[in-house]
GROMACS .gro file of C-alpha atoms in nm:
model
  288
    1MET     CA    1  -4.699  -0.549   2.953
    2ALA     CA    2  -4.528  -0.592   2.619
    3GLU     CA    3  -4.345  -0.293   2.480
    4PRO     CA    4  -4.529  -0.124   2.188
    5ILE     CA    5  -4.406  -0.225   1.846
    6TRP     CA    6  -4.352   0.132   1.733
    7ARG     CA    7  -4.094   0.183   2.008
    8SER     CA    8  -3.891  -0.118   1.893
    9HIS     CA    9  -3.906   0.011   1.540
   10GLY     CA   10  -3.788   0.350   1.660
   11ARG     CA   11  -3.500   0.191   1.851
   12THR     CA   12  -3.399  -0.005   1.540
   13ARG     CA   13  -3.404   0.308   1.328
   14ARG     CA   14  -3.197   0.497   1.586
   15SER     CA   15  -2.941   0.216   1.592
   16THR     CA   16  -2.923   0.205   1.213
   17ARG     CA   17  -2.886   0.581   1.198
   18ARG     CA   18  -2.606   0.573   1.457
   19VAL     CA   19  -2.415   0.310   1.259
   20ARG     CA   20  -2.461   0.513   0.940
   21VAL     CA   21  -2.326   0.826   1.108
   22LEU     CA   22  -2.027   0.643   1.255
   23VAL     CA   23  -1.937   0.483   0.922
   24SER     CA   24  -1.979   0.814   0.740
   25ALA     CA   25  -1.764   0.994   0.996
   26ALA     CA   26  -1.494   0.726   0.970
   27VAL     CA   27  -1.488   0.756   0.590
   28VAL     CA   28  -1.470   1.137   0.602
   29ALA     CA   29  -1.189   1.118   0.860
   30ALA     CA   30  -1.000   0.867   0.645
   31VAL     CA   31  -1.041   1.091   0.338
   32ALA     CA   32  -0.917   1.397   0.529
   33LEU     CA   33  -0.622   1.201   0.667
   34ALA     CA   34  -0.533   1.067   0.321
   35VAL     CA   35  -0.534   1.403   0.143
   36LEU     CA   36  -0.340   1.573   0.424
   37VAL     CA   37  -0.087   1.306   0.521
   38VAL     CA   38  -0.025   1.075   0.224
   39PRO     CA   39   0.126   1.326  -0.024
   40PRO     CA   40   0.389   1.466   0.220
   41LEU     CA   41   0.478   1.123   0.363
   42ALA     CA   42   0.489   0.941   0.032
   43GLY     CA   43   0.767   1.160  -0.105
   44LEU     CA   44   0.691   1.033  -0.455
   45ASP     CA   45   0.625   1.225  -0.772
   46GLN     CA   46   0.273   1.143  -0.886
   47GLN     CA   47   0.375   1.257  -1.235
   48ALA     CA   48   0.670   1.015  -1.259
   49VAL     CA   49   0.638   0.812  -1.580
   50ASP     CA   50   0.753   0.448  -1.598
   51LEU     CA   51   0.651   0.297  -1.931
   52SER     CA   52   0.792  -0.042  -1.830
   53ALA     CA   53   0.521  -0.063  -1.559
   54LYS     CA   54   0.224   0.074  -1.752
   55LEU     CA   55  -0.125  -0.072  -1.696
   56GLN     CA   56  -0.018  -0.315  -1.428
   57PRO     CA   57  -0.314  -0.462  -1.236
   58PRO     CA   58  -0.346  -0.407  -0.858
   59SER     CA   59  -0.060  -0.566  -0.664
   60LEU     CA   60   0.136  -0.521  -0.343
   61ALA     CA   61   0.369  -0.275  -0.512
   62HIS     CA   62   0.078  -0.080  -0.663
   63PRO     CA   63  -0.244  -0.147  -0.465
   64PHE     CA   64  -0.457   0.029  -0.726
   65GLY     CA   65  -0.242  -0.068  -1.023
   66THR     CA   66  -0.084   0.176  -1.268
   67ASP     CA   67  -0.219   0.389  -1.551
   68ASP     CA   68  -0.123   0.396  -1.918
   69LEU     CA   69   0.200   0.584  -1.837
   70GLY     CA   70   0.307   0.360  -1.550
   71ARG     CA   71   0.213   0.609  -1.278
   72ASP     CA   72   0.093   0.474  -0.944
   73LEU     CA   73  -0.286   0.501  -0.948
   74LEU     CA   74  -0.330   0.512  -0.570
   75LEU     CA   75  -0.107   0.817  -0.540
   76ARG     CA   76  -0.276   0.988  -0.832
   77CYS     CA   77  -0.621   0.915  -0.688
   78VAL     CA   78  -0.518   1.073  -0.358
   79TYR     CA   79  -0.382   1.380  -0.538
   80GLY     CA   80  -0.695   1.393  -0.753
   81LEU     CA   81  -0.920   1.372  -0.448
   82ARG     CA   82  -0.714   1.646  -0.287
   83VAL     CA   83  -0.774   1.879  -0.583
   84SER     CA   84  -1.143   1.789  -0.613
   85LEU     CA   85  -1.199   1.845  -0.240
   86LEU     CA   86  -1.024   2.182  -0.259
   87VAL     CA   87  -1.250   2.287  -0.545
   88GLY     CA   88  -1.558   2.157  -0.364
   89LEU     CA   89  -1.481   2.322  -0.030
   90VAL     CA   90  -1.384   2.664  -0.167
   91ALA     CA   91  -1.668   2.672  -0.419
   92ALA     CA   92  -1.922   2.562  -0.157
   93LEU     CA   93  -1.798   2.829   0.086
   94VAL     CA   94  -1.820   3.106  -0.175
   95ALA     CA   95  -2.159   2.990  -0.301
   96THR     CA   96  -2.297   2.967   0.053
   97VAL     CA   97  -2.180   3.318   0.143
   98VAL     CA   98  -2.327   3.464  -0.177
   99GLY     CA   99  -2.651   3.268  -0.149
  100THR     CA  100  -2.697   3.351   0.220
  101ALA     CA  101  -2.638   3.722   0.159
  102VAL     CA  102  -2.876   3.736  -0.138
  103GLY     CA  103  -3.152   3.527   0.023
  104ALA     CA  104  -3.137   3.706   0.358
  105ALA     CA  105  -3.130   4.050   0.198
  106ALA     CA  106  -3.425   3.972  -0.029
  107ALA     CA  107  -3.641   3.832   0.252
  108ALA     CA  108  -3.546   4.105   0.500
  109ALA     CA  109  -3.620   4.382   0.249
  110GLY     CA  110  -3.945   4.232   0.126
  111GLY     CA  111  -4.176   4.403  -0.119
  112TRP     CA  112  -4.064   4.473  -0.473
  113THR     CA  113  -3.697   4.415  -0.381
  114ASP     CA  114  -3.774   4.057  -0.282
  115ARG     CA  115  -3.974   3.998  -0.601
  116VAL     CA  116  -3.704   4.140  -0.830
  117VAL     CA  117  -3.423   3.948  -0.663
  118MET     CA  118  -3.610   3.618  -0.674
  119ARG     CA  119  -3.702   3.667  -1.040
  120ILE     CA  120  -3.330   3.710  -1.112
  121VAL     CA  121  -3.261   3.391  -0.917
  122ASP     CA  122  -3.529   3.209  -1.118
  123ALA     CA  123  -3.376   3.336  -1.443
  124PHE     CA  124  -3.033   3.199  -1.351
  125ALA     CA  125  -3.186   2.873  -1.224
  126SER     CA  126  -3.362   2.818  -1.557
  127VAL     CA  127  -3.022   2.763  -1.722
  128PRO     CA  128  -2.870   2.416  -1.658
  129HIS     CA  129  -2.577   2.434  -1.416
  130LEU     CA  130  -2.339   2.241  -1.637
  131LEU     CA  131  -2.417   2.451  -1.944
  132LEU     CA  132  -2.365   2.776  -1.753
  133GLY     CA  133  -2.047   2.636  -1.598
  134ILE     CA  134  -1.910   2.545  -1.941
  135PHE     CA  135  -1.980   2.900  -2.061
  136ILE     CA  136  -1.792   3.048  -1.763
  137VAL     CA  137  -1.481   2.827  -1.780
  138ALA     CA  138  -1.462   2.870  -2.158
  139MET     CA  139  -1.370   3.235  -2.102
  140PHE     CA  140  -1.053   3.147  -1.910
  141ARG     CA  141  -0.750   2.923  -1.944
  142PRO     CA  142  -0.787   2.578  -1.789
  143GLY     CA  143  -0.702   2.597  -1.421
  144ILE     CA  144  -0.834   2.545  -1.072
  145TRP     CA  145  -0.959   2.900  -1.009
  146PRO     CA  146  -1.182   2.924  -1.318
  147VAL     CA  147  -1.341   2.595  -1.211
  148ILE     CA  148  -1.397   2.726  -0.856
  149VAL     CA  149  -1.553   3.046  -0.990
  150SER     CA  150  -1.770   2.847  -1.231
  151VAL     CA  151  -1.898   2.611  -0.962
  152ALA     CA  152  -1.954   2.891  -0.708
  153LEU     CA  153  -2.148   3.110  -0.952
  154THR     CA  154  -2.378   2.824  -1.053
  155HIS     CA  155  -2.452   2.682  -0.707
  156TRP     CA  156  -2.555   2.977  -0.488
  157LEU     CA  157  -2.913   2.979  -0.618
  158SER     CA  158  -3.045   2.691  -0.406
  159THR     CA  159  -2.886   2.840  -0.093
  160ALA     CA  160  -3.050   3.176  -0.165
  161ARG     CA  161  -3.392   3.012  -0.189
  162ILE     CA  162  -3.342   2.809   0.130
  163VAL     CA  163  -3.222   3.111   0.328
  164ARG     CA  164  -3.503   3.331   0.194
  165SER     CA  165  -3.773   3.082   0.297
  166GLU     CA  166  -3.615   3.043   0.640
  167VAL     CA  167  -3.596   3.419   0.693
  168LEU     CA  168  -3.960   3.460   0.588
  169SER     CA  169  -4.050   3.195   0.845
  170LEU     CA  170  -3.848   3.368   1.117
  171ARG     CA  171  -4.004   3.707   1.043
  172SER     CA  172  -4.339   3.578   1.170
  173ARG     CA  173  -4.198   3.475   1.510
  174PRO     CA  174  -4.309   3.671   1.819
  175TYR     CA  175  -3.956   3.770   1.923
  176ILE     CA  176  -3.905   3.942   1.587
  177ASP     CA  177  -4.224   4.143   1.642
  178ALA     CA  178  -4.101   4.229   1.991
  179ALA     CA  179  -3.767   4.351   1.857
  180VAL     CA  180  -3.936   4.567   1.594
  181SER     CA  181  -4.180   4.706   1.852
  182GLY     CA  182  -3.886   4.787   2.077
  183GLY     CA  183  -3.741   5.017   1.811
  184ALA     CA  184  -3.476   4.787   1.660
  185SER     CA  185  -3.373   4.889   1.310
  186ARG     CA  186  -3.416   4.656   1.013
  187TRP     CA  187  -3.039   4.606   0.996
  188ARG     CA  188  -3.016   4.515   1.365
  189VAL     CA  189  -3.305   4.269   1.336
  190ALA     CA  190  -3.142   4.107   1.034
  191VAL     CA  191  -2.796   4.078   1.193
  192ARG     CA  192  -2.892   3.993   1.552
  193HIS     CA  193  -3.198   3.776   1.501
  194LEU     CA  194  -3.255   3.661   1.143
  195LEU     CA  195  -2.901   3.574   1.035
  196PRO     CA  196  -2.819   3.352   1.339
  197GLY     CA  197  -3.147   3.169   1.280
  198VAL     CA  198  -3.058   3.073   0.923
  199LEU     CA  199  -2.694   2.975   0.983
  200PRO     CA  200  -2.774   2.606   1.058
  201GLN     CA  201  -2.968   2.572   0.733
  202ALA     CA  202  -2.698   2.759   0.540
  203GLY     CA  203  -2.430   2.537   0.693
  204LEU     CA  204  -2.622   2.225   0.595
  205ALA     CA  205  -2.658   2.359   0.241
  206ALA     CA  206  -2.281   2.419   0.228
  207VAL     CA  207  -2.205   2.063   0.341
  208LEU     CA  208  -2.439   1.916   0.081
  209MET     CA  209  -2.289   2.143  -0.183
  210VAL     CA  210  -1.935   2.005  -0.139
  211PRO     CA  211  -1.997   1.667  -0.313
  212HIS     CA  212  -2.216   1.842  -0.572
  213ALA     CA  213  -1.928   2.077  -0.650
  214MET     CA  214  -1.687   1.783  -0.669
  215TRP     CA  215  -1.909   1.613  -0.927
  216HIS     CA  216  -1.941   1.940  -1.118
  217GLU     CA  217  -1.563   1.981  -1.130
  218SER     CA  218  -1.522   1.619  -1.237
  219ALA     CA  219  -1.775   1.668  -1.518
  220LEU     CA  220  -1.596   1.978  -1.645
  221SER     CA  221  -1.258   1.805  -1.630
  222PHE     CA  222  -1.400   1.495  -1.800
  223LEU     CA  223  -1.517   1.720  -2.085
  224GLY     CA  224  -1.169   1.873  -2.111
  225LEU     CA  225  -1.284   2.216  -1.986
  226GLY     CA  226  -1.174   2.201  -1.624
  227LEU     CA  227  -0.825   2.142  -1.492
  228PRO     CA  228  -0.530   2.087  -1.729
  229THR     CA  229  -0.492   1.725  -1.834
  230HIS     CA  230  -0.150   1.691  -1.668
  231GLN     CA  231  -0.295   1.787  -1.328
  232ALA     CA  232  -0.446   1.501  -1.132
  233SER     CA  233  -0.816   1.539  -1.057
  234LEU     CA  234  -1.080   1.270  -1.037
  235GLY     CA  235  -1.244   1.395  -1.357
  236ASN     CA  236  -0.914   1.393  -1.545
  237LEU     CA  237  -0.831   1.043  -1.418
  238VAL     CA  238  -1.163   0.904  -1.541
  239GLN     CA  239  -1.129   1.087  -1.872
  240THR     CA  240  -0.780   0.954  -1.945
  241ALA     CA  241  -0.884   0.600  -1.848
  242ARG     CA  242  -1.153   0.565  -2.117
  243GLY     CA  243  -0.919   0.402  -2.366
  244SER     CA  244  -0.791   0.158  -2.104
  245LEU     CA  245  -1.145   0.056  -2.013
  246LEU     CA  246  -1.224  -0.027  -2.376
  247ALA     CA  247  -0.912  -0.244  -2.382
  248GLY     CA  248  -1.034  -0.441  -2.079
  249ASP     CA  249  -0.825  -0.268  -1.808
  250TRP     CA  250  -1.086  -0.183  -1.546
  251TRP     CA  251  -0.877  -0.045  -1.257
  252PRO     CA  252  -0.786   0.299  -1.404
  253THR     CA  253  -1.159   0.378  -1.420
  254LEU     CA  254  -1.291   0.194  -1.113
  255PHE     CA  255  -1.072   0.343  -0.841
  256PRO     CA  256  -1.107   0.715  -0.938
  257GLY     CA  257  -1.480   0.654  -0.959
  258LEU     CA  258  -1.485   0.503  -0.609
  259PHE     CA  259  -1.282   0.796  -0.477
  260LEU     CA  260  -1.560   1.018  -0.606
  261ILE     CA  261  -1.860   0.809  -0.500
  262VAL     CA  262  -1.756   0.696  -0.150
  263PRO     CA  263  -1.681   1.045  -0.006
  264THR     CA  264  -2.006   1.169  -0.162
  265LEU     CA  265  -2.207   0.900   0.021
  266ALA     CA  266  -2.020   0.966   0.346
  267ILE     CA  267  -2.084   1.341   0.336
  268ALA     CA  268  -2.448   1.277   0.248
  269GLY     CA  269  -2.478   1.046   0.550
  270LEU     CA  270  -2.341   1.310   0.788
  271ALA     CA  271  -2.559   1.578   0.629
  272GLY     CA  272  -2.866   1.360   0.678
  273ALA     CA  273  -2.790   1.326   1.049
  274TRP     CA  274  -2.737   1.703   1.071
  275ARG     CA  275  -3.073   1.762   0.898
  276GLU     CA  276  -3.251   1.539   1.149
  277ARG     CA  277  -3.083   1.720   1.439
  278ILE     CA  278  -3.180   2.072   1.329
  279ASN     CA  279  -3.531   1.957   1.240
  280PRO     CA  280  -3.668   1.785   1.555
  281ARG     CA  281  -4.014   1.738   1.407
  282ARG     CA  282  -3.880   1.535   1.117
  283ARG     CA  283  -3.658   1.334   1.355
  284SER     CA  284  -3.953   1.247   1.579
  285GLU     CA  285  -4.155   1.136   1.277
  286LEU     CA  286  -3.870   0.910   1.163
  287MET     CA  287  -3.854   0.746   1.507
  288LEU     CA  288  -4.219   0.636   1.500
   0.00000   0.00000   0.00000
């Protein structure tokens, strides 16, 4: 008897998903290896200026070419990715902790506390992230920590909503009713039962927030409000390459852009696999 068509389609989708995960994992591993190993091993100053070698196209000596000051673009892209990843990871961690605490507390408390907290979240969410981020960084000198604070304070809202909805779903489970009937306090129920149940969703939100935070930092730096212009970041590299692009030199803009886009796609691929794993119903529907 011939095998049903839907099974072959499911096998094809599983194979495609496995390839996507492997490629994404390889890219993330290569990015981590580059930002950790290349700067110490290179032993070169990424700020070293060589005007005699400015705006050279990609070659064996400079695989990504040089910028308008003769600096090696590959080395500066690696340093820029290093800074952008640092901003993304720290900001995502802070935003996830804040959002998880706010969302879990609101859902566990319930009643008017939940309504007040979520109205505050809605008020902050009504302001565009970039506009609020510009307002925050404008109060400080350009630097990495103001950017981290800006990104963290504008990205915890979605995590709070996700965690709140997950906690509200968990509160209706029979084991929660059993714990409450057994005399467990609200704090014990929240810490021992509700919080562990929302950690996978909070972790997924944190992973997805890393590339979002990287793009946010790049946008602020591109506008001249993020990191100082002398410090390599992907946003600064794209910003300083605008004049070169108008003159027909494409490499100072292309490679920093790829260093921003490719890790974003790789992290999104891994996050998609994680989402399918923690949501078996959605995974089974995708396999049909």
